[in-house]
Amino acid sequence: MLNEKMIGLGSAPNDIRALFAYGLARKAEIGEDKVFDFSIGNPSVPAPAEVSATIKRLLDEEDPVALHSYTPSPGRFETRKAVADHLSRHFDIAAKPEQVYITSGASSSLAISFKAVACEGEEVIVPSPYFTEYKTWVEATGASIVEVPCLEPSFQLDVPAIEAAITPRTAAIVVNSPNNPVGAVYTKESLERLAAVLARKEQEFGTSIYLIADEPYRAITYGKEVPFIPTIYARTILCYSFSKTLSLPGERLGFIYVSDLMENPQETTYAIQGAGRSLGYICCSALWQRVLEECIELPTDVEAYRVNREILTKGLSELGYEYVEPNGAFYLWVKALEPDAVAFSNRAKDFELLFCPSDGFGGKGWFRLSYCIARETIENSLPAFAALKKAYDDQA
Amino acid sequence: MLNEKMIGLGSAPNDIRALFAYGLARKAEIGEDKVFDFSIGNPSVPAPAEVSATIKRLLDEEDPVALHSYTPSPGRFETRKAVADHLSRHFDIAAKPEQVYITSGASSSLAISFKAVACEGEEVIVPSPYFTEYKTWVEATGASIVEVPCLEPSFQLDVPAIEAAITPRTAAIVVNSPNNPVGAVYTKESLERLAAVLARKEQEFGTSIYLIADEPYRAITYGKEVPFIPTIYARTILCYSFSKTLSLPGERLGFIYVSDLMENPQETTYAIQGAGRSLGYICCSALWQRVLEECIELPTDVEAYRVNREILTKGLSELGYEYVEPNGAFYLWVKALEPDAVAFSNRAKDFELLFCPSDGFGGKGWFRLSYCIARETIENSLPAFAALKKAYDDQA
């Protein structure tokens, strides 16, 4: 029998992708430069030139049979070692390749991690607003999500509220910093308070609570330090992706790192490997694994995003929009001009402004601007934002 | 809480991969040329030269942002169209791109298809022997597998036994032809009988029974026609991979085609798309999708496998081994020289012969030889097969 839940998931694609599709159609209709599409997080900076050069060299120099053959499911040992060495070098830890599992990007890192640590009937705490697909992947394990709103207007973690939400059924908590959709970076102090709460609750309930650190935007920041969570809370599973930092979103390249600092990391790593197997992963593209070995230390080019961020925050600020100080990622979280953010976002379409209302992220009254787009689009969008504001002011 | 099932799957990798790992260690110990490793199906023929040429051209000519950006989850429209056109051209059907879903290889095609059509408590019929991971992926949906042994010694489908195994809980049946591990190609006549049985049982129970056609070896045959199942049974989901036919196993490239001939294929396609989303797939590597568009019509080079097959079957035949006539894929299914195939395969290790006993495929008393290996390995292995036979003859 067809699985009704799957029909539901397949026939109603997530809001972001639906808006993105609307944008493509609208551009075809009235012209690319007339639509201001802030809907999706597709990096606008090209991948570093070394990526192409590495691929060409591999194709020229390597035996094609070996180059394209199956790798072990967790990845080539050399690739896992490159990741472990990278982590050790940057975060002053002793990461072992055995605890690294190469994945097909963040989605796969997260779906596998949830499957490994959550069972039927359990709960996963998700600070809100949050990346919508967490819910899809948590529910696929038979567990459910428990949303805990962040503090407004800073959108930092509300640690006492998280503490109150933890029950004996809590399997994990997701921490996404720099944050999508808000652009917030969680402070070291708040993460230390969270770690203390998790440890206390583990002891109180005699359970294990995993912290799943979802960090695809780690390298995209504007001055603020992004604390390395495994050294703050031992039972951490780090989920990473090179989609944003190497501008390779369509290539599906990431990893899971089970912190060596937790007790018996091998058991958790087995659960990760088993979850990958269960979800139908054999290995990440062998060619892309080789590219990663060569390119993992390349710096992320954030200059374009920094410029966009300046233009956008300055422009919106002058127009009187309120937003959360964006310390990382390439998202700006802005207060809608009416309480119903869906209605507001729909009205914005009349001004050819496309952005996602907070509702799809589990929040109310805000909207998300992805500013990983062409600078001119941002510059040219400001009169539309002005007109939108005026429409609301005139009405008041 | 860690998921115990996942720990189990992760800590006990499948038998084939375990034997493959033993082979690598043994080769390092006594020399590559002293070990005769027939364990794994890693193609020994290089990918066509056009694959490298296409990648280089794409890297040189395309905008890197567009080249590596997210594609729609079911794949680029152009890639889906290339697959649909390929199917239409070769099998005289009118396949629509909308019913094609590009996947990360056969594993992902199958895990997604099972998730789409099987629900908790249902059953999936699997003719045995079979590729071991079917069980992992079916059980991941909450359904269970029902093994129906094939007819010995032809190893064709036992249609009356399949009919007897169908219940109101039957969600699907898997048909894998050319077959792994046996190398059999199912006849058109047996598939027509199967289709009639499925249709009759659907009517009797008022249910829908999907036929999941797992066909990664379709292009690797030695003269026999491989019937195209969607034109025999309408409710067919075709799972394909380019791992074997383009020699790209590590790159993870395949597709699912929901037959346009079934009633309301769109609903099934939605379930496929939802299942992919639920399992954490975003899209298959964008670069590899582009390669597929260019390379889908390249012929598969089966000449090396044909030569290996000749040498191996002639050699084993002269030594008195019994085997199933191999009509497709690159596997030979041989009768063990004692009833316990596991004991037999372990004894063969004393002769440096590595192959998988039938038990791991849900069969008894046979073993599988993967002959997608160097010709010299096969030639040099024959004295070892002779010595193994002599050891059993002397004992008798």
Short mmCIF file of C-alpha atoms in Angstrom, two decimals, chain B residues 54-390:
data_model
loop_
_atom_site.label_atom_id
_atom_site.label_comp_id
_atom_site.label_asym_id
_atom_site.label_seq_id
_atom_site.Cartn_x
_atom_site.Cartn_y
_atom_site.Cartn_z
CA THR B 54 32.43 15.49 -20.21
CA ILE B 55 33.41 16.50 -16.67
CA LYS B 56 36.35 18.56 -17.95
CA ARG B 57 34.21 20.27 -20.54
CA LEU B 58 31.54 21.13 -17.95
CA LEU B 59 34.18 22.56 -15.61
CA ASP B 60 35.65 24.64 -18.42
CA GLU B 61 32.47 25.90 -20.03
CA GLU B 62 29.79 26.20 -17.37
CA ASP B 63 29.26 28.89 -14.76
CA PRO B 64 30.52 27.25 -11.53
CA VAL B 65 27.71 28.69 -9.41
CA ALA B 66 25.06 27.17 -11.68
CA LEU B 67 27.01 23.94 -12.20
CA HIS B 68 27.29 23.10 -8.50
CA SER B 69 24.05 24.57 -7.20
CA TYR B 70 21.08 22.70 -5.74
CA THR B 71 18.91 20.93 -8.26
CA PRO B 72 15.25 20.05 -7.66
CA SER B 73 15.06 16.95 -5.43
CA PRO B 74 13.90 14.59 -8.21
CA GLY B 75 16.81 15.85 -10.33
CA ARG B 76 17.33 18.45 -13.05
CA PHE B 77 14.49 18.43 -15.54
CA GLU B 78 17.05 17.88 -18.32
CA THR B 79 18.47 14.83 -16.52
CA ARG B 80 15.02 13.36 -15.94
CA LYS B 81 14.20 13.98 -19.59
CA ALA B 82 17.42 12.26 -20.70
CA VAL B 83 16.39 9.19 -18.70
CA ALA B 84 12.80 9.27 -19.96
CA ASP B 85 13.98 9.64 -23.56
CA HIS B 86 16.45 6.79 -23.09
CA LEU B 87 13.70 4.49 -21.80
CA SER B 88 11.29 5.55 -24.54
CA ARG B 89 13.88 4.99 -27.26
CA HIS B 90 14.93 1.55 -26.08
CA PHE B 91 11.67 0.04 -24.88
CA ASP B 92 9.08 1.54 -27.17
CA ILE B 93 7.15 3.33 -24.43
CA ALA B 94 6.24 6.98 -23.80
CA ALA B 95 8.10 7.63 -20.54
CA LYS B 96 7.56 11.09 -19.04
CA PRO B 97 10.32 13.02 -17.23
CA GLU B 98 7.81 13.71 -14.44
CA GLN B 99 7.86 10.03 -13.47
CA VAL B 100 11.66 9.86 -13.27
CA TYR B 101 13.48 10.48 -9.96
CA ILE B 102 17.28 10.68 -10.08
CA THR B 103 18.92 8.83 -7.17
CA SER B 104 22.31 8.21 -5.59
CA GLY B 105 22.56 4.70 -7.07
CA ALA B 106 20.66 1.43 -6.66
CA SER B 107 20.76 1.42 -2.86
CA SER B 108 19.03 4.74 -2.76
CA SER B 109 16.58 3.75 -5.53
CA LEU B 110 15.58 0.68 -3.52
CA ALA B 111 15.48 2.21 -0.03
CA ILE B 112 13.26 5.01 -1.38
CA SER B 113 10.98 2.66 -3.33
CA PHE B 114 10.42 0.35 -0.36
CA LYS B 115 9.69 3.34 1.87
CA ALA B 116 7.19 4.67 -0.69
CA VAL B 117 5.13 1.50 -1.12
CA ALA B 118 5.44 -0.49 2.12
CA CYS B 119 3.96 0.35 5.51
CA GLU B 120 4.40 -0.96 9.05
CA GLY B 121 3.23 -4.57 9.30
CA GLU B 122 3.14 -5.23 5.56
CA GLU B 123 5.19 -7.77 3.59
CA VAL B 124 7.53 -7.63 0.63
CA ILE B 125 8.10 -10.84 -1.30
CA VAL B 126 11.72 -11.53 -2.21
CA PRO B 127 12.61 -14.46 -4.47
CA SER B 128 15.70 -16.07 -2.93
CA PRO B 129 18.68 -16.07 -3.15
CA TYR B 130 18.77 -12.27 -3.14
CA PHE B 131 20.94 -9.22 -2.56
CA THR B 132 21.21 -9.11 1.24
CA GLU B 133 20.45 -5.44 1.79
CA TYR B 134 16.85 -5.83 0.58
CA LYS B 135 16.12 -7.09 4.08
CA THR B 136 17.76 -4.06 5.73
CA TRP B 137 15.80 -1.58 3.63
CA VAL B 138 12.45 -3.38 3.81
CA GLU B 139 12.74 -3.71 7.59
CA ALA B 140 13.56 0.00 7.83
CA THR B 141 9.98 0.67 6.65
CA GLY B 142 8.48 -1.47 9.40
CA ALA B 143 7.50 -4.15 6.86
CA SER B 144 9.09 -7.61 6.71
CA ILE B 145 10.41 -9.72 3.89
CA VAL B 146 8.93 -13.04 2.82
CA GLU B 147 11.52 -15.20 1.07
CA VAL B 148 10.32 -17.47 -1.74
CA PRO B 149 13.07 -19.81 -3.01
CA CYS B 150 13.63 -19.93 -6.76
CA LEU B 151 13.43 -23.23 -8.65
CA GLU B 152 16.61 -25.31 -8.51
CA PRO B 153 18.72 -25.82 -10.51
CA SER B 154 17.50 -23.18 -13.03
CA PHE B 155 16.94 -20.54 -10.34
CA GLN B 156 14.01 -19.14 -12.31
CA LEU B 157 11.01 -17.68 -10.44
CA ASP B 158 8.76 -20.23 -8.73
CA VAL B 159 5.51 -18.52 -9.68
CA PRO B 160 3.13 -20.96 -7.91
CA ALA B 161 5.15 -20.60 -4.70
CA ILE B 162 5.02 -16.80 -5.04
CA GLU B 163 1.25 -17.01 -5.53
CA ALA B 164 0.94 -19.07 -2.36
CA ALA B 165 3.00 -16.50 -0.43
CA ILE B 166 0.84 -13.49 -1.36
CA THR B 167 -1.47 -12.29 1.42
CA PRO B 168 -3.62 -9.20 1.95
CA ARG B 169 -0.52 -7.71 3.62
CA THR B 170 1.67 -8.07 0.51
CA ALA B 171 2.80 -4.59 -0.53
CA ALA B 172 5.35 -5.49 -3.18
CA ILE B 173 7.57 -8.08 -4.79
CA VAL B 174 11.17 -7.49 -5.86
CA VAL B 175 12.32 -8.87 -9.20
CA ASN B 176 16.06 -8.66 -9.84
CA SER B 177 17.00 -9.69 -13.37
CA PRO B 178 19.77 -10.19 -14.45
CA ASN B 179 20.11 -11.60 -11.00
CA ASN B 180 22.61 -11.02 -8.24
CA PRO B 181 23.85 -13.49 -6.95
CA VAL B 182 22.80 -16.12 -9.50
CA GLY B 183 23.39 -14.49 -12.88
CA ALA B 184 20.01 -15.76 -14.12
CA VAL B 185 17.83 -13.75 -16.50
CA TYR B 186 14.11 -14.35 -15.96
CA THR B 187 12.21 -15.43 -19.06
CA LYS B 188 9.43 -13.33 -20.53
CA GLU B 189 7.06 -16.24 -20.07
CA SER B 190 7.72 -16.53 -16.34
CA LEU B 191 7.32 -12.77 -15.90
CA GLU B 192 4.00 -12.90 -17.74
CA ARG B 193 2.84 -15.68 -15.46
CA LEU B 194 3.94 -13.63 -12.47
CA ALA B 195 2.07 -10.56 -13.76
CA ALA B 196 -1.12 -12.60 -14.15
CA VAL B 197 -0.79 -13.90 -10.59
CA LEU B 198 -0.21 -10.41 -9.16
CA ALA B 199 -3.21 -9.01 -11.02
CA ARG B 200 -5.40 -11.90 -9.85
CA LYS B 201 -4.30 -11.49 -6.22
CA GLU B 202 -4.83 -7.72 -6.34
CA GLN B 203 -8.38 -8.37 -7.40
CA GLU B 204 -8.93 -11.16 -4.87
CA PHE B 205 -7.69 -9.06 -1.93
CA GLY B 206 -8.66 -5.60 -3.19
CA THR B 207 -5.05 -4.43 -2.70
CA SER B 208 -2.28 -2.89 -4.79
CA ILE B 209 0.85 -4.97 -5.27
CA TYR B 210 3.88 -3.16 -6.64
CA LEU B 211 6.56 -4.93 -8.64
CA ILE B 212 9.94 -3.38 -7.85
CA ALA B 213 12.25 -4.20 -10.74
CA ASP B 214 15.86 -3.95 -9.55
CA GLU B 215 17.88 -3.80 -12.77
CA PRO B 216 21.45 -2.55 -12.29
CA TYR B 217 22.73 -5.37 -14.51
CA ARG B 218 20.28 -4.87 -17.40
CA ALA B 219 23.03 -3.95 -19.89
CA ILE B 220 25.39 -6.75 -18.82
CA THR B 221 24.17 -9.83 -20.67
CA TYR B 222 25.59 -12.50 -22.94
CA GLY B 223 22.96 -12.99 -25.61
CA LYS B 224 19.70 -13.48 -23.72
CA GLU B 225 17.02 -10.80 -23.97
CA VAL B 226 16.11 -9.09 -20.69
CA PRO B 227 12.34 -8.47 -20.84
CA PHE B 228 11.24 -4.90 -20.00
CA ILE B 229 8.94 -5.42 -17.05
CA PRO B 230 6.83 -2.19 -17.14
CA THR B 231 5.21 -3.38 -20.35
CA ILE B 232 4.43 -6.76 -18.75
CA TYR B 233 3.06 -5.52 -15.41
CA ALA B 234 1.75 -1.97 -15.16
CA ARG B 235 2.26 -1.36 -11.43
CA THR B 236 6.04 -1.51 -11.80
CA ILE B 237 8.68 0.74 -10.25
CA LEU B 238 11.97 0.41 -12.10
CA CYS B 239 15.14 0.89 -10.02
CA TYR B 240 18.31 1.47 -11.94
CA SER B 241 21.94 2.34 -11.29
CA PHE B 242 24.84 3.30 -13.54
CA SER B 243 27.34 1.75 -11.09
CA LYS B 244 27.89 -1.35 -13.17
CA THR B 245 27.00 -0.28 -16.70
CA LEU B 246 29.11 2.92 -16.72
CA SER B 247 31.60 1.55 -14.14
CA LEU B 248 30.89 4.34 -11.66
CA PRO B 249 29.96 2.42 -8.50
CA GLY B 250 31.52 4.89 -6.08
CA GLU B 251 29.85 7.90 -7.67
CA ARG B 252 26.29 6.88 -6.75
CA LEU B 253 24.18 7.59 -9.78
CA GLY B 254 20.87 5.94 -10.61
CA PHE B 255 17.17 6.54 -11.07
CA ILE B 256 13.68 5.40 -10.21
CA TYR B 257 11.09 5.24 -12.98
CA VAL B 258 7.44 4.95 -11.97
CA SER B 259 5.85 3.31 -14.98
CA ASP B 260 3.55 5.65 -16.88
CA LEU B 261 1.46 2.61 -17.70
CA MET B 262 0.08 2.22 -14.17
CA GLU B 263 -3.09 3.94 -13.08
CA ASN B 264 -2.38 7.36 -11.53
CA PRO B 265 1.43 7.19 -11.64
CA GLN B 266 1.62 10.70 -10.18
CA GLU B 267 0.46 9.51 -6.78
CA THR B 268 3.19 6.87 -6.69
CA THR B 269 5.72 9.47 -7.84
CA TYR B 270 4.67 11.72 -4.98
CA ALA B 271 5.24 8.84 -2.57
CA ILE B 272 8.71 8.32 -4.08
CA GLN B 273 9.51 12.01 -3.70
CA GLY B 274 8.21 12.03 -0.14
CA ALA B 275 10.23 8.92 0.73
CA GLY B 276 13.39 10.52 -0.65
CA ARG B 277 12.74 13.63 1.40
CA SER B 278 12.08 11.56 4.52
CA LEU B 279 15.36 9.63 4.07
CA GLY B 280 17.38 12.85 3.87
CA TYR B 281 18.04 13.09 0.14
CA ILE B 282 18.22 16.60 -1.27
CA CYS B 283 19.43 15.74 -4.75
CA CYS B 284 21.98 13.55 -6.47
CA SER B 285 25.35 15.26 -7.17
CA ALA B 286 24.63 18.06 -9.65
CA LEU B 287 27.86 17.42 -11.58
CA TRP B 288 27.06 13.72 -11.97
CA GLN B 289 23.56 14.56 -13.16
CA ARG B 290 25.12 16.63 -15.95
CA VAL B 291 27.45 13.78 -16.83
CA LEU B 292 24.49 11.44 -17.06
CA GLU B 293 22.73 13.74 -19.53
CA GLU B 294 25.72 13.43 -21.85
CA CYS B 295 26.68 9.81 -21.29
CA ILE B 296 23.43 7.88 -20.89
CA GLU B 297 23.59 6.38 -24.38
CA LEU B 298 27.17 5.13 -24.10
CA PRO B 299 27.35 1.38 -24.64
CA THR B 300 28.46 -0.85 -21.76
CA ASP B 301 31.72 -2.65 -22.40
CA VAL B 302 30.91 -6.27 -21.52
CA GLU B 303 33.74 -7.85 -23.51
CA ALA B 304 36.06 -8.31 -20.52
CA TYR B 305 33.26 -9.91 -18.51
CA ARG B 306 32.38 -12.19 -21.43
CA VAL B 307 35.98 -13.42 -21.62
CA ASN B 308 36.16 -13.94 -17.85
CA ARG B 309 32.89 -15.83 -17.93
CA GLU B 310 34.20 -18.16 -20.63
CA ILE B 311 37.45 -18.92 -18.82
CA LEU B 312 35.75 -19.44 -15.49
CA THR B 313 32.85 -21.61 -16.64
CA LYS B 314 35.09 -23.74 -18.89
CA GLY B 315 37.69 -24.18 -16.13
CA LEU B 316 35.21 -25.05 -13.39
CA SER B 317 33.25 -27.31 -15.69
CA GLU B 318 36.38 -29.32 -16.51
CA LEU B 319 37.09 -29.62 -12.79
CA GLY B 320 33.63 -31.03 -12.18
CA TYR B 321 31.97 -28.05 -10.46
CA GLU B 322 28.23 -27.55 -11.05
CA TYR B 323 26.93 -24.03 -11.71
CA VAL B 324 23.92 -22.14 -13.02
CA GLU B 325 24.27 -21.00 -16.64
CA PRO B 326 25.16 -17.30 -16.23
CA ASN B 327 23.10 -15.22 -18.63
CA GLY B 328 23.70 -11.82 -17.15
CA ALA B 329 25.51 -9.70 -14.55
CA PHE B 330 29.04 -10.79 -13.61
CA TYR B 331 28.26 -13.44 -11.03
CA LEU B 332 28.54 -17.22 -11.20
CA TRP B 333 26.48 -19.34 -8.82
CA VAL B 334 28.26 -22.60 -8.04
CA LYS B 335 27.28 -25.63 -5.98
CA ALA B 336 29.39 -26.03 -2.84
CA LEU B 337 31.18 -29.36 -2.41
CA GLU B 338 29.54 -29.94 0.96
CA PRO B 339 26.03 -29.02 2.18
CA ASP B 340 27.31 -26.32 4.54
CA ALA B 341 28.35 -23.48 2.20
CA VAL B 342 29.77 -21.39 5.04
CA ALA B 343 32.11 -24.22 6.11
CA PHE B 344 33.00 -24.75 2.47
CA SER B 345 33.81 -21.08 1.87
CA ASN B 346 35.93 -21.01 5.00
CA ARG B 347 37.85 -24.08 3.84
CA ALA B 348 38.40 -22.40 0.45
CA LYS B 349 40.27 -19.64 2.26
CA ASP B 350 43.04 -22.19 2.93
CA PHE B 351 43.49 -22.20 -0.83
CA GLU B 352 43.37 -18.37 -0.92
CA LEU B 353 40.00 -18.55 -2.70
CA LEU B 354 37.63 -15.86 -1.43
CA PHE B 355 33.95 -16.06 -2.30
CA CYS B 356 30.59 -15.55 -0.60
CA PRO B 357 28.57 -18.54 0.60
CA SER B 358 24.90 -18.67 -0.37
CA ASP B 359 23.73 -18.28 3.22
CA GLY B 360 24.23 -14.53 3.16
CA PHE B 361 21.86 -14.40 0.15
CA GLY B 362 19.18 -16.53 1.81
CA GLY B 363 20.23 -19.78 0.12
CA LYS B 364 21.83 -23.07 1.14
CA GLY B 365 24.66 -25.10 -0.39
CA TRP B 366 25.92 -22.70 -3.11
CA PHE B 367 28.45 -19.92 -3.41
CA ARG B 368 28.83 -16.78 -5.52
CA LEU B 369 31.84 -15.86 -7.64
CA SER B 370 32.11 -12.23 -8.79
CA TYR B 371 34.04 -12.47 -12.03
CA CYS B 372 34.40 -8.71 -12.62
CA ILE B 373 38.08 -9.07 -11.78
CA ALA B 374 41.40 -9.27 -13.65
CA ARG B 375 41.53 -12.10 -16.20
CA GLU B 376 44.87 -13.35 -14.82
CA THR B 377 43.33 -13.72 -11.36
CA ILE B 378 40.73 -16.04 -12.85
CA GLU B 379 43.31 -17.99 -14.86
CA ASN B 380 45.63 -18.29 -11.88
CA SER B 381 42.80 -19.34 -9.57
CA LEU B 382 41.98 -22.53 -11.47
CA PRO B 383 44.76 -24.63 -9.87
CA ALA B 384 43.43 -23.52 -6.46
CA PHE B 385 39.91 -24.61 -7.44
CA ALA B 386 41.43 -27.93 -8.58
CA ALA B 387 43.21 -28.39 -5.26
CA LEU B 388 40.03 -27.54 -3.35
CA LYS B 389 38.10 -30.13 -5.36
CA LYS B 390 40.83 -32.72 -4.80
#
